[in-house]
Every structure is written in C-alpha cells, then in structure tokens.
Short mmCIF file of C-alpha atoms in Angstrom, two decimals:
data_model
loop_
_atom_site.label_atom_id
_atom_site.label_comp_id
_atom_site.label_asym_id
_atom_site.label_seq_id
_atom_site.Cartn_x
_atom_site.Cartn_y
_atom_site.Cartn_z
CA UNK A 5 0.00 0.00 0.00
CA UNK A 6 2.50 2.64 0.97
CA UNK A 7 4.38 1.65 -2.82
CA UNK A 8 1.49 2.63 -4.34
CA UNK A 9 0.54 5.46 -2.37
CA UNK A 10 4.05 6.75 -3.13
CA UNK A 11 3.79 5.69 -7.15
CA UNK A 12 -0.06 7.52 -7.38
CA UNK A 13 1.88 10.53 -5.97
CA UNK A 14 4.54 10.58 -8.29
CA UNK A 15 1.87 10.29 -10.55
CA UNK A 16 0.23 13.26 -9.46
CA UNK A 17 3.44 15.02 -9.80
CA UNK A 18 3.95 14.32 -12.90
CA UNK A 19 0.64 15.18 -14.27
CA UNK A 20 0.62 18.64 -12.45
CA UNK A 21 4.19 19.34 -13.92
CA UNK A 22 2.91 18.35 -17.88
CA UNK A 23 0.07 21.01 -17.30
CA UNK A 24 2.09 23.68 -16.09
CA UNK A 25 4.57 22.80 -18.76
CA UNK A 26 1.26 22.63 -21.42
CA UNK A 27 0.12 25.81 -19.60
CA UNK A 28 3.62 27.89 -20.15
CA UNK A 29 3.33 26.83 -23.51
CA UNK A 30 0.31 27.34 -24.77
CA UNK A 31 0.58 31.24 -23.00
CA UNK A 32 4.30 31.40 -25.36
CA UNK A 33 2.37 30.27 -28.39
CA UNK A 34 -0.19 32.91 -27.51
CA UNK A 35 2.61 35.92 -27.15
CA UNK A 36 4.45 34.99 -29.81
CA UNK A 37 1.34 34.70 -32.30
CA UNK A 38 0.14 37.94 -30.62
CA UNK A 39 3.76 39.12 -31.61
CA UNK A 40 3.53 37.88 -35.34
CA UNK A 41 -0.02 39.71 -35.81
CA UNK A 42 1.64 43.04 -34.30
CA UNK A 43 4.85 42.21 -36.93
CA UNK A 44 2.62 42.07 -39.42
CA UNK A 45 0.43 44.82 -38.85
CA UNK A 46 3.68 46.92 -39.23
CA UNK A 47 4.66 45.45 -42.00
CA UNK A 48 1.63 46.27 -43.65
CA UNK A 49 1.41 49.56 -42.51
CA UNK A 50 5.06 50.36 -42.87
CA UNK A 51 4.68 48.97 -46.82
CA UNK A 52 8.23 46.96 -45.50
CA UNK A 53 8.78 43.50 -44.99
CA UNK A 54 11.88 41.02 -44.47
CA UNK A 55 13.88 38.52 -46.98
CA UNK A 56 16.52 36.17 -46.69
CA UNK A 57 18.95 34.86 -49.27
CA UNK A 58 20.46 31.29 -49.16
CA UNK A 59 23.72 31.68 -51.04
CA UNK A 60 23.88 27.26 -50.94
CA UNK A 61 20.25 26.45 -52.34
CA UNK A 62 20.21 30.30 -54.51
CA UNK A 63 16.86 30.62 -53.04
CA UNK A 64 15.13 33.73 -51.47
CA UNK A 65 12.14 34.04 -48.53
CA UNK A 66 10.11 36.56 -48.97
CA UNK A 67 7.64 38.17 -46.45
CA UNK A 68 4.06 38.41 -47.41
CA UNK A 69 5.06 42.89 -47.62
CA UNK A 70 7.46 41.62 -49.62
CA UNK A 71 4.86 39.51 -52.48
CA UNK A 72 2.70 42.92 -52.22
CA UNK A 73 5.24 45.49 -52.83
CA UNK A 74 6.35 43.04 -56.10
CA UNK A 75 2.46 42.39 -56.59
CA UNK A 76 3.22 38.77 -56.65
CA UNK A 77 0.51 36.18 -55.14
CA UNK A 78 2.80 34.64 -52.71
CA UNK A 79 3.24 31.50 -54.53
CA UNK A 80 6.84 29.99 -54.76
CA UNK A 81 10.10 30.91 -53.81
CA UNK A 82 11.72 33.48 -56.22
CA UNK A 83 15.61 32.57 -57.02
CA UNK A 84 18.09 35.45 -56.27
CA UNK A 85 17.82 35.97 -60.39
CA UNK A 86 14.24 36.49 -60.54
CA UNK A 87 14.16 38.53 -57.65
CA UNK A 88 16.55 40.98 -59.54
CA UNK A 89 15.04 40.71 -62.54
CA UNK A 90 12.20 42.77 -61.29
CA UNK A 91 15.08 45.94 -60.83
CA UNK A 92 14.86 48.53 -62.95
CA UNK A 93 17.99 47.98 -65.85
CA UNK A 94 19.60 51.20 -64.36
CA UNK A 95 19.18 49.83 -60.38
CA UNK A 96 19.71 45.95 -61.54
CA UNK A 97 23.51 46.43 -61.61
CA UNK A 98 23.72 48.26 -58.60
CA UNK A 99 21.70 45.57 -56.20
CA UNK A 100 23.69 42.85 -58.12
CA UNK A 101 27.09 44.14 -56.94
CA UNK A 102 25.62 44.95 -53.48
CA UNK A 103 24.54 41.19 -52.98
CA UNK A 104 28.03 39.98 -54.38
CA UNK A 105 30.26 42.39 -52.05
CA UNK A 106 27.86 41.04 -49.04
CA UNK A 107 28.20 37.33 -50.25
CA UNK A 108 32.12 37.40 -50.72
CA UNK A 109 33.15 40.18 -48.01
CA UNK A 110 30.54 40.40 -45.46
CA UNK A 111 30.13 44.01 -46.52
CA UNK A 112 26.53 45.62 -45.70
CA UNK A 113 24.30 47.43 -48.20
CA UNK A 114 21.69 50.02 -47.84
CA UNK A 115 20.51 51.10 -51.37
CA UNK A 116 17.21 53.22 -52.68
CA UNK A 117 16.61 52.11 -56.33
CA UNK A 118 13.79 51.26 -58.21
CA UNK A 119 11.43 48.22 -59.56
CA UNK A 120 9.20 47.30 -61.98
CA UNK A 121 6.62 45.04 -60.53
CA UNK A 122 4.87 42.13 -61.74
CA UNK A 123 2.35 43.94 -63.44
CA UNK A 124 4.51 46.47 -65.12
CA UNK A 125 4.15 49.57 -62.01
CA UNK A 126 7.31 51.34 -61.50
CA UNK A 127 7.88 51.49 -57.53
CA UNK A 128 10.98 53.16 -55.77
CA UNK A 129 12.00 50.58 -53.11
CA UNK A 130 14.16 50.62 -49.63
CA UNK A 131 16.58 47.56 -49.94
CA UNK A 132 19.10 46.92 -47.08
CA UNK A 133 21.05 43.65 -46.73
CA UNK A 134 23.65 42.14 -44.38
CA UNK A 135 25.04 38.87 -44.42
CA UNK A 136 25.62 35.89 -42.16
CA UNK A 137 28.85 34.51 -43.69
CA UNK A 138 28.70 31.47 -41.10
CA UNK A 139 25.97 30.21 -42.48
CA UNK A 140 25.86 31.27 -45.57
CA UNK A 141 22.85 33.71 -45.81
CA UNK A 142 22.45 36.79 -46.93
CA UNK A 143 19.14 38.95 -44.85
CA UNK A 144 17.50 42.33 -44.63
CA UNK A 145 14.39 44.28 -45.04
CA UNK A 146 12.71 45.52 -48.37
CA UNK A 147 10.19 48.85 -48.15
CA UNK A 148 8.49 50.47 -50.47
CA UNK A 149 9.21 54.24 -50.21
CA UNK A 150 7.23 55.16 -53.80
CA UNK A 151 5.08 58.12 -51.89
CA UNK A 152 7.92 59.33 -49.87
CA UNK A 153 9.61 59.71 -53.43
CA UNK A 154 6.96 61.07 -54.99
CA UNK A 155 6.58 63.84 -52.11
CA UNK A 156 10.06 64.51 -52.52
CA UNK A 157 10.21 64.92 -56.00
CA UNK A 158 6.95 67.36 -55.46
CA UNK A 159 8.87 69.16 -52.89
CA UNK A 160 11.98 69.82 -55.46
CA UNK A 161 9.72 70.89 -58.27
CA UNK A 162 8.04 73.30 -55.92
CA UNK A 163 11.56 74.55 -54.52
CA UNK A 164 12.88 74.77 -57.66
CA UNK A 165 9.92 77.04 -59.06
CA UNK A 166 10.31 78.81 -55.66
CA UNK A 167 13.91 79.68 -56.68
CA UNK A 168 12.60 80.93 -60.16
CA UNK A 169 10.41 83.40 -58.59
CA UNK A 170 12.88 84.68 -56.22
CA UNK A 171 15.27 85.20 -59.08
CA UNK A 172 12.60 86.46 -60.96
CA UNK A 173 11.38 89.14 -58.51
CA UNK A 174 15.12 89.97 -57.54
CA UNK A 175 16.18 90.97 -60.85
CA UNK A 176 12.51 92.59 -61.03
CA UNK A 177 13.69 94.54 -57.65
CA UNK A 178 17.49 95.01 -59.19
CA UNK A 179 15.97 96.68 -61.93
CA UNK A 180 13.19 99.01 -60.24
CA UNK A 181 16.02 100.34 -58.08
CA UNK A 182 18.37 100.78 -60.76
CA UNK A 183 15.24 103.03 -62.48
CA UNK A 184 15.05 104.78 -58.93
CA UNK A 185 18.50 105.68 -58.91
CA UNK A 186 18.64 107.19 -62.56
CA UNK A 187 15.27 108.87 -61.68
CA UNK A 188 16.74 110.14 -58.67
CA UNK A 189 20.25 111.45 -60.51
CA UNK A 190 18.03 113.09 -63.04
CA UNK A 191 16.15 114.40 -60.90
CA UNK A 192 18.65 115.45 -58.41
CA UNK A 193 20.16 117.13 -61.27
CA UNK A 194 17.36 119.18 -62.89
CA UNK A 195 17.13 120.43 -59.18
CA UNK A 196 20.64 121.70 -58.60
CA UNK A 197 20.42 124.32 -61.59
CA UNK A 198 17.15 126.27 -60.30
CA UNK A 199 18.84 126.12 -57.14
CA UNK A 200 22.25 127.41 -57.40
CA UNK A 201 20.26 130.15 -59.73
CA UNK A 202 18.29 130.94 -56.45
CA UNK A 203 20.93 131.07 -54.40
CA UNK A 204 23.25 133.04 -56.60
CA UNK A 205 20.92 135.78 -57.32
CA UNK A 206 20.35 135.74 -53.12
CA UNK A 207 24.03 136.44 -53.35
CA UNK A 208 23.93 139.20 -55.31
CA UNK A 209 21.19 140.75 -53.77
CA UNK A 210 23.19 140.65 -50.46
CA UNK A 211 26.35 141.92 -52.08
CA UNK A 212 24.51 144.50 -54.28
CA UNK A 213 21.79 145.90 -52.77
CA UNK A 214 22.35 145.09 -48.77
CA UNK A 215 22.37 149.01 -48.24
CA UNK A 216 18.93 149.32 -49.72
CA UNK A 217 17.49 146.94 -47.52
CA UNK A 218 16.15 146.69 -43.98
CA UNK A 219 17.00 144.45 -41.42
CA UNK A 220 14.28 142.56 -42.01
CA UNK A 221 15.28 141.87 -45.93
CA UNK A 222 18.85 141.20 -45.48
CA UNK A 223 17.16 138.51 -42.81
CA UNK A 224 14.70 137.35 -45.62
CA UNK A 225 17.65 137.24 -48.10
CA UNK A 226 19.55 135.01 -45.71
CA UNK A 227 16.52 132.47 -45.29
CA UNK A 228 16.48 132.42 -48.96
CA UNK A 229 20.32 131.47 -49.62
CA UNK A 230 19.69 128.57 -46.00
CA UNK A 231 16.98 127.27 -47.41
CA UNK A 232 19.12 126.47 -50.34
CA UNK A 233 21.81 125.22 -49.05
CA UNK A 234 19.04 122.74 -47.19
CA UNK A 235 17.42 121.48 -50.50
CA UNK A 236 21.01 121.12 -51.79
CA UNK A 237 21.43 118.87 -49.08
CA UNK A 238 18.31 117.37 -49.28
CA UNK A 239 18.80 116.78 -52.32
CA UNK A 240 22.15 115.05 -51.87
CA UNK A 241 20.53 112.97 -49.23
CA UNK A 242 18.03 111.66 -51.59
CA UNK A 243 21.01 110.46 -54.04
CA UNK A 244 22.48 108.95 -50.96
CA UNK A 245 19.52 107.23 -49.89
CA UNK A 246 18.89 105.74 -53.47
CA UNK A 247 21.74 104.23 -53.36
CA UNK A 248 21.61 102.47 -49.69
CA UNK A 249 20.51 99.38 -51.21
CA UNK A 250 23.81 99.00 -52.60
CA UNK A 251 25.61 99.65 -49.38
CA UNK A 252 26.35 98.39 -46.58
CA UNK A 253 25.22 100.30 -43.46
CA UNK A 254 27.90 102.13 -41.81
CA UNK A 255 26.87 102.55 -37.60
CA UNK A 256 28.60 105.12 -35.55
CA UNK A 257 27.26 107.27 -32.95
CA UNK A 258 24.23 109.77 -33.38
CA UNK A 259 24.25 113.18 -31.27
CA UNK A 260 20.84 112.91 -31.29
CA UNK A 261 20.62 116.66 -28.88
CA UNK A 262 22.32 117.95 -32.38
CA UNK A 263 20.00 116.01 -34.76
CA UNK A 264 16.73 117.69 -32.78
CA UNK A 265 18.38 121.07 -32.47
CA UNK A 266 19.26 120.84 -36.35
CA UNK A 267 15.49 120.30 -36.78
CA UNK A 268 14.06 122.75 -34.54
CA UNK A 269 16.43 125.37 -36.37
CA UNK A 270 14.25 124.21 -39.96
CA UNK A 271 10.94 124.00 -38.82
CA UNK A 272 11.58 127.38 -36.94
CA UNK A 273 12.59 128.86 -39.91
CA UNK A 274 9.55 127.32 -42.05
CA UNK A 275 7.50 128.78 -39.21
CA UNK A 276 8.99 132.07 -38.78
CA UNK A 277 5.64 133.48 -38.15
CA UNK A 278 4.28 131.58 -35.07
CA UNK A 279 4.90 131.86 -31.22
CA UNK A 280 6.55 128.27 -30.54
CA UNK A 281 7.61 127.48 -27.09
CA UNK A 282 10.77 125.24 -27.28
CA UNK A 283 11.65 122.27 -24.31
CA UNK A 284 14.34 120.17 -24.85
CA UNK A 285 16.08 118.04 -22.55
CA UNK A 286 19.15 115.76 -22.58
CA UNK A 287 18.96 112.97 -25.35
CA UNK A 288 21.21 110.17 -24.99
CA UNK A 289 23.21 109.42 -28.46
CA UNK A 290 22.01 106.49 -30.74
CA UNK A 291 24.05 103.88 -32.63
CA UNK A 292 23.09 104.20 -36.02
CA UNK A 293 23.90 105.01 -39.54
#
C-alpha cells in the first residue's frame, strides 16, 4: 500500500508538472502569435517586410510585404535571379554588386533604387542587406518608399519654381532700383540748376543791394540762400539714400541733442511766423547710420 501510495503521488506530480509545462506553452504560443499579428500589422502599414537569401540552395524568402510590394501572389520561392530581374535595368547592376560584395566580403548594403513590378508599375523601393557569412545567408528588409519619393520629388519641383520666382522678382527689384537711382540722378540734377540760380541771385542781392534793404530783408535774403543750401542737401541725401541698397550700413554714434536742435532750427525757420515754445532736454546718443 504505501508503494502505491508513493507511485499515485509521483503520478500526481507528474501530471501537475505536464500542465504547467502545457500551460507555459500554450501562454508562449499565444505571445508569440500575438507578436507575429503586431509584426505584421507593421509590416503592412510600414509597406516593408523582411527577406533572406540562401547563397547554398540560390533561393530567397520573402515576407508576405514583400509579395505585395512586387504584386506577386505569394506562390513559390523566387531565385536570387528572378528577384533581380524585377530591378529597374539602371538599379539591376547596382543591387547585383551589393549582394556579391555582401556574399564574398561580409560588406553591408543600404541602397534606394527602383522596380518594376509584376504587373509592369514602377515602384521606388528601400533595400538593405547584411550577411551571415557562417551560415551562408544573406538577410535584410525591403520597403516600399514610392510616396515618400513622390513627395520629394513634389517638394523639389516646388523649390525649384520657388527659386525661379525669387530670381525672378530679384532681378525685377534690381531693376526698379536701378530706375530709382537714374530717376533720382536726373532728378537730383534738374534740381541743382534752379537752385544754385536761387541762391546766386540771393548772393547778389546781399552783395549789391544790402544798403537798400532793412534788417528785415537782409534777414529774408539770408533764409532764402539757408533754405538752399538745405534742398542742396536734401537733395544730396536723396542720391544717398537711393543708393543704400547698394551699401552696406555704416553705424557710428548719433548726437541725437544735435540732430533735434538741427530740426528745430528748420521747422523754426519754415515757421517764422508763429509763437513756438521750445523744451528740450538731454537725449542720450544712438548707434546708427
């Protein structure tokens, strides 16, 4: 009796450890099938998928991203031939020698080139390989990157038409202020004559005739010959300024009391009639041009 009680138990035992054993791996079945779906799902997504080459047997394995992408069924196992063959003739030597330097030195590839697919659809495609000399294999992933391209290429043609208008409105600019400028010499010019006329006949006035006048007519005579000198200088500032987009600014330091007394002194002069009560405090310089 006790043998047997002892044997049952072992039984028991045994039993209870093939369930837990059946337990842990029906739960790793479940995770790694869980696992799969999620690999898939970015495959799918992604538009990438895995291959591997066997350099012994010359035969590839495809993912099912892989079939899409080609727009193959999923029948058969392509050789490392066919599976080029779908390359474009310009990409075909290029993923030929990639596979070869991986096969013979180990060395890695990561190439963007382009396919025609099983039913004639010209796809750009992601191909990266690496191989397991050990064993003999050559692996890596395969994505289809034909919207990224085409974005791409959108974003070029649109940069590139961008450029064409900038260059476009720049010489448009160029041009305007190269009009500006003449238009501002010419004008500049056809100024300076009334002006120094103006002034010279002030001149004489002063020189000629100061005896005849009043105070208040040799003052008048004086406004006359300042106030030319101003639009000379006015004037000479508008050349200047017509040609600042040509120049680079050149920053120094701005009495800016000076500046506001040099104005005051103009509009007091423009304004000789009127009462104008004058404050003016301290201004700190500025740092300009």
């Amino acid at each position: 009796n006790t043998e047997f009680t002892r044997s049952n138990r072992a039984t028991l035992n045994l039993m209870q450890d093939a369930t837990q054993a059946k337990g842990r791996l029906e739960e790793a079945n479940r995770k790694l099938q869980q696992q799969q779906a999620l690999l898939a799902q970015a495959e799918e997504l992604g538009r990438v998928g895995g291959w591997e080459y066997d350099v012994e047997t010359q035969q590839q394995t495809w993912t099912k991203t892989v079939y899409d992408i080609h727009e193959l069924d999923g029948t058969g196992r392509p050789t490392v031939d066919q599976g080029i063959n779908y390359y474009t003739p310009a990409s075909r030597p290029i993923i030929k020698r990639a596979v070869q330097r991986a096969i013979e030195q180990g060395e890695p590839f990561d190439l963007e080139l382009e396919i025609i697919t099983a039913k004639g659809n010209l796809r750009s495609v992601h191909a990266t390989g690496k191989a397991d000399l050990a064993r003999r294999k050559v692996s890596g992933f395969f994505q289809d990157i034909t919207e990224r391209k085409r974005v791409e290429e959108e974003l070029r043609r649109h940069r590139e038409n961008l450029e064409v208008i900038v260059a476009e409105r720049t010489a448009e600019l160029q041009e305007v202020n190269r009009e500006l400028e003449a238009f501002s010499y010419s004008v500049s010019h056809d100024l300076r004559a009334p002006l120094r006329s103006v002034d010279g006949f002030a001149k004489m006035l002063q020189e000629d005739y100061a005896e005849r006048l009043d105070d208040e007519g040799r003052r008048l005579l004086q406004v006359i010959r300042d106030s030319s000198h101003d639009m000379g200088q006015l004037i000479s500032d508008l050349l200047a300024f017509s040609r600042l987009s040509r120049k680079e600014l050149k920053m120094g330091r701005i009495g800016m009391h000076e500046l506001v007394e040099e104005v005051r002194r103009q509009v007091k002069q423009a304004e000789a009639g009127r009462a104008i009560r004058w404050d003016l405090g301290e201004l700190p310089p500025a740092f300009a041009d």
